[in-house]
Amino acid sequence: MSSSNAIGVFDSGLGGLSAVKEFLHVLPAEKIVYFGDTGRVPYGTRSRETICKYALQDADFLLGHHVKMIVAACGTVSSVAGDLLREKLPVPYTGVVNPTCFTAVQKTKNGKIGVIGTAATVGSHSYKLRLQKLDPTVQVFEQACPLFVPLVENGIIRRDDQITRLVVRRYMAELKENGVDTVILGCTHFPLLREAISDYMGEDVTLVDSGFETANYAAKVLREQNLLNTDTSAKMPSFFVSDTPEGFENVAGLFLGRDMEHTVTQIDIEQF
Ligand code: DGL
């Protein structure tokens, strides 16, 4: 495996772009190959079997691009299929749960941490178990927020949008009542709603975003394994999706702050 190979990043759809944004910042010399499974999103409402099957197909597609590391930029995959991927993949793997939990226990002052994610993620209690292993004294409050994913996939993310505000209030009210001072955005779609969530929770509540933590963790792994790219020129990422690229290009362009028109390729994930 050569250090000049790309890092493969995948998610069920647009959410993993919140991680890509941080990867481009933290590791500008790395080539990123991104796959968003927009034809089969959401993953978070599906069974363990289906999520594992999809995750292995997504990883196989990326391995075809000779990636040197695979990142599941998806809370659902990391929670449900993380062990399977770690065991099966021939290259280093990371999900988003471990790096994020580590930061959350450091940030909390009152020991009350909220975790928001998809139904599958919250049902697995992956974040809660990890947090309590890192610090058995923390209190963890979990909340599934399934409607956040279609809001993001449809670009309904503005902090002043009535629908966004209403859904945020509906999901976040109990965490607010419980007095959490730190909230893990346990689904990579959720950082796209960060402003609306922060408006509701208040600026004293720290929102922990998996993208930044995961990019830093990936950098550490690549450094330890002598796999950091030695050619330091900035690289353009490649984007692949399993449904039509147009909708993805629009929201991705908004989010990454660049024109994405005609830069995304559609593939047939069922071939993998
Ligand atoms: N972005 C994903 C996550 O982190 C998945 C959302 C979904 O497909 O339900 O959980």
XYZ file of C-alpha atoms and ligand atoms in Angstrom:
282
model
C 0.000 0.000 0.000
C 1.438 3.338 -1.023
C 1.146 6.626 0.860
C 0.009 8.316 -2.364
C -3.195 6.240 -2.458
C -6.488 7.920 -1.552
C -8.521 7.774 1.655
C -11.969 6.256 1.066
C -14.847 7.908 2.912
C -18.464 6.778 2.743
C -21.896 7.533 4.121
C -25.493 6.732 3.247
C -25.791 10.104 1.524
C -24.790 13.683 2.077
C -23.960 13.443 5.759
C -20.393 12.236 5.323
C -19.591 15.531 3.623
C -19.458 17.044 7.097
C -16.435 14.772 7.599
C -15.008 15.445 4.110
C -15.032 19.164 4.856
C -12.811 18.544 7.892
C -10.584 16.065 6.041
C -9.895 18.671 3.353
C -8.895 21.070 6.104
C -6.897 18.711 8.356
C -5.318 16.602 5.562
C -5.149 18.822 2.447
C -2.410 16.685 0.879
C -4.611 13.589 0.918
C -6.767 12.540 -2.007
C -10.327 11.747 -0.836
C -12.632 9.366 -2.687
C -16.166 9.810 -1.345
C -19.145 7.546 -1.854
C -22.665 8.620 -0.791
C -25.255 5.871 -1.090
C -27.987 8.317 -2.080
C -30.016 5.595 -3.797
C -30.475 3.692 -0.513
C -30.471 6.472 2.107
C -31.560 6.349 4.928
C -29.631 3.568 6.640
C -30.703 4.565 10.135
C -34.177 3.055 9.930
C -32.966 -0.326 8.609
C -32.072 -3.665 10.205
C -28.588 -4.659 11.324
C -28.359 -7.213 8.458
C -29.165 -4.606 5.815
C -26.824 -1.988 7.265
C -23.955 -4.549 7.382
C -24.627 -5.634 3.789
C -24.693 -2.045 2.534
C -21.562 -1.118 4.502
C -19.569 -4.009 2.999
C -20.693 -3.093 -0.517
C -19.747 0.559 0.034
C -16.316 -0.449 1.359
C -15.795 -2.826 -1.589
C -16.497 -0.028 -4.027
C -13.862 2.136 -2.317
C -11.324 -0.719 -2.233
C -11.683 -0.818 -6.023
C -10.107 2.661 -5.935
C -7.089 1.212 -4.065
C -7.713 3.324 -0.996
C -5.183 3.108 1.837
C -7.750 3.676 4.590
C -11.527 3.503 4.888
C -13.586 5.879 7.002
C -17.253 5.188 7.698
C -18.366 8.809 7.986
C -21.706 7.540 9.188
C -22.812 7.138 12.787
C -25.167 4.340 11.850
C -22.556 2.215 10.062
C -19.959 2.926 12.752
C -22.416 1.858 15.460
C -23.890 -1.214 13.809
C -21.245 -2.536 11.391
C -18.015 -1.103 12.845
C -16.704 -4.386 14.276
C -17.478 -6.238 11.061
C -15.632 -3.683 8.909
C -12.650 -3.618 11.255
C -12.415 -7.399 11.026
C -12.962 -7.757 7.256
C -11.144 -4.814 5.704
C -7.572 -5.249 4.430
C -6.762 -1.567 5.142
C -6.976 0.556 8.320
C -10.559 1.464 9.216
C -12.194 4.005 11.484
C -15.749 4.989 12.204
C -16.916 8.098 14.010
C -17.993 6.828 17.445
C -14.667 6.492 19.250
C -13.033 9.779 18.219
C -16.230 11.700 19.042
C -16.792 10.175 22.481
C -13.248 10.917 23.484
C -13.778 14.634 22.832
C -17.207 14.744 24.500
C -15.949 13.442 27.855
C -13.218 16.069 27.763
C -15.628 18.902 26.941
C -18.420 18.282 29.456
C -18.266 20.233 32.688
C -21.456 19.027 34.376
C -21.094 15.386 33.250
C -24.401 15.439 31.343
C -23.962 14.469 27.692
C -26.703 14.249 25.082
C -26.368 11.902 22.107
C -28.509 12.402 19.023
C -28.463 9.951 16.124
C -30.545 7.735 13.903
C -32.874 5.094 15.363
C -30.319 2.347 14.599
C -27.510 4.276 16.281
C -29.499 5.097 19.404
C -30.846 1.520 19.516
C -27.284 0.176 19.522
C -26.317 2.464 22.462
C -22.853 2.572 20.882
C -22.096 6.136 22.003
C -23.494 5.637 25.497
C -21.477 2.465 26.081
C -18.298 4.074 24.804
C -18.814 7.269 26.849
C -19.450 5.345 30.049
C -16.370 3.223 29.421
C -14.267 6.368 29.061
C -15.854 7.961 32.147
C -18.270 5.879 34.249
C -19.512 8.993 36.076
C -21.084 10.707 33.045
C -24.851 10.710 32.569
C -25.866 10.065 28.968
C -29.231 11.073 27.456
C -29.987 9.576 24.043
C -32.470 10.821 21.462
C -33.220 9.380 18.025
C -33.887 12.116 15.428
C -34.955 10.249 12.265
C -36.536 13.292 10.580
C -33.238 15.191 10.585
C -31.872 12.956 7.804
C -34.557 13.690 5.170
C -34.422 17.382 6.096
C -30.715 17.426 5.268
C -31.045 15.277 2.148
C -33.629 17.765 0.890
C -31.558 20.797 1.778
C -33.992 22.067 4.451
C -31.198 23.160 6.737
C -31.426 26.920 7.219
C -31.598 28.087 10.847
C -34.535 30.407 10.045
C -36.607 27.766 8.242
C -39.877 27.169 10.149
C -39.845 23.422 9.510
C -36.245 23.012 10.611
C -36.878 24.972 13.800
C -39.998 22.979 14.615
C -38.332 19.593 14.182
C -35.267 20.691 16.133
C -37.465 21.785 19.052
C -39.424 18.539 18.956
C -36.301 16.384 19.239
C -34.083 18.523 21.437
C -36.586 19.644 24.120
C -35.986 16.733 26.488
C -32.204 17.022 26.278
C -32.520 20.707 27.104
C -34.781 19.944 30.072
C -32.249 17.403 31.305
C -29.586 20.118 31.369
C -26.977 18.562 29.087
C -23.993 20.857 28.491
C -22.569 18.794 25.618
C -24.353 17.171 22.693
C -22.767 14.626 20.365
C -24.041 15.039 16.803
C -23.973 11.253 16.459
C -25.090 11.203 12.838
C -22.916 12.830 10.219
C -25.955 14.449 8.618
C -26.585 16.521 11.737
C -23.695 19.029 11.506
C -25.534 20.444 8.506
C -28.248 21.448 11.027
C -25.703 22.714 13.524
C -26.815 26.354 13.478
C -30.483 25.488 14.041
C -29.596 23.048 16.849
C -27.306 25.578 18.495
C -29.936 28.343 18.256
C -32.332 26.124 20.205
C -29.907 24.653 22.758
C -28.100 27.949 23.450
C -24.499 28.904 22.989
C -23.390 27.415 26.325
C -24.078 23.921 25.049
C -21.105 22.403 23.196
C -21.963 20.510 20.016
C -19.424 17.791 19.207
C -19.116 17.124 15.496
C -17.696 13.783 14.438
C -16.047 15.095 11.263
C -13.294 17.108 12.886
C -12.491 14.463 15.497
C -12.466 11.676 12.926
C -10.218 13.566 10.510
C -7.701 14.123 13.303
C -7.899 10.489 14.323
C -7.353 9.351 10.709
C -4.307 11.623 10.482
C -2.881 9.961 13.596
C -3.441 6.443 12.212
C -1.864 7.310 8.852
C 1.119 8.932 10.562
C 1.671 5.893 12.786
C 1.543 3.591 9.770
C 3.779 5.808 7.619
C 0.942 6.307 5.171
C 0.674 10.109 5.143
C 1.021 11.436 1.599
C 4.516 12.847 1.063
C 3.459 14.873 -1.983
C 2.133 17.944 -0.181
C 0.229 19.589 -3.047
C -3.537 19.950 -2.409
C -5.682 17.262 -4.117
C -9.187 17.483 -5.567
C -11.607 14.993 -4.000
C -13.666 12.597 -6.168
C -17.363 12.097 -5.449
C -19.555 9.109 -6.310
C -23.242 8.503 -5.558
C -25.731 5.703 -6.242
C -28.583 7.940 -7.447
C -28.718 10.920 -9.765
C -25.971 13.430 -8.950
C -28.005 16.644 -9.313
C -29.604 16.915 -5.859
C -26.352 15.859 -4.237
C -24.366 18.425 -6.199
C -26.628 21.253 -5.092
C -26.564 20.569 -1.363
C -22.929 19.423 -1.402
C -21.925 22.602 -3.223
C -23.703 24.712 -0.626
C -22.125 22.808 2.206
C -18.560 22.555 0.901
C -18.656 26.080 -0.459
C -17.661 25.130 -4.008
C -19.359 24.645 -7.333
C -20.012 20.899 -7.650
C -21.841 20.915 -10.945
C -20.791 17.928 -13.125
C -18.246 16.755 -10.573
C -20.209 13.810 -9.164
C -20.390 10.380 -10.819
C -23.269 7.932 -10.454
C -22.398 4.244 -9.950
C -24.377 1.019 -9.522
C -23.627 -0.083 -5.958
C -25.507 -3.366 -6.388
C -22.575 -4.593 -8.504
C -20.372 -4.733 -5.427
N -25.296 9.975 8.127
C -25.645 8.732 8.677
C -25.338 8.594 10.133
O -24.382 9.126 10.542
C -26.860 8.028 8.264
C -28.179 8.663 8.158
C -29.112 7.637 7.605
O -28.800 7.133 6.530
O -30.112 7.309 8.249
O -25.975 7.969 10.886
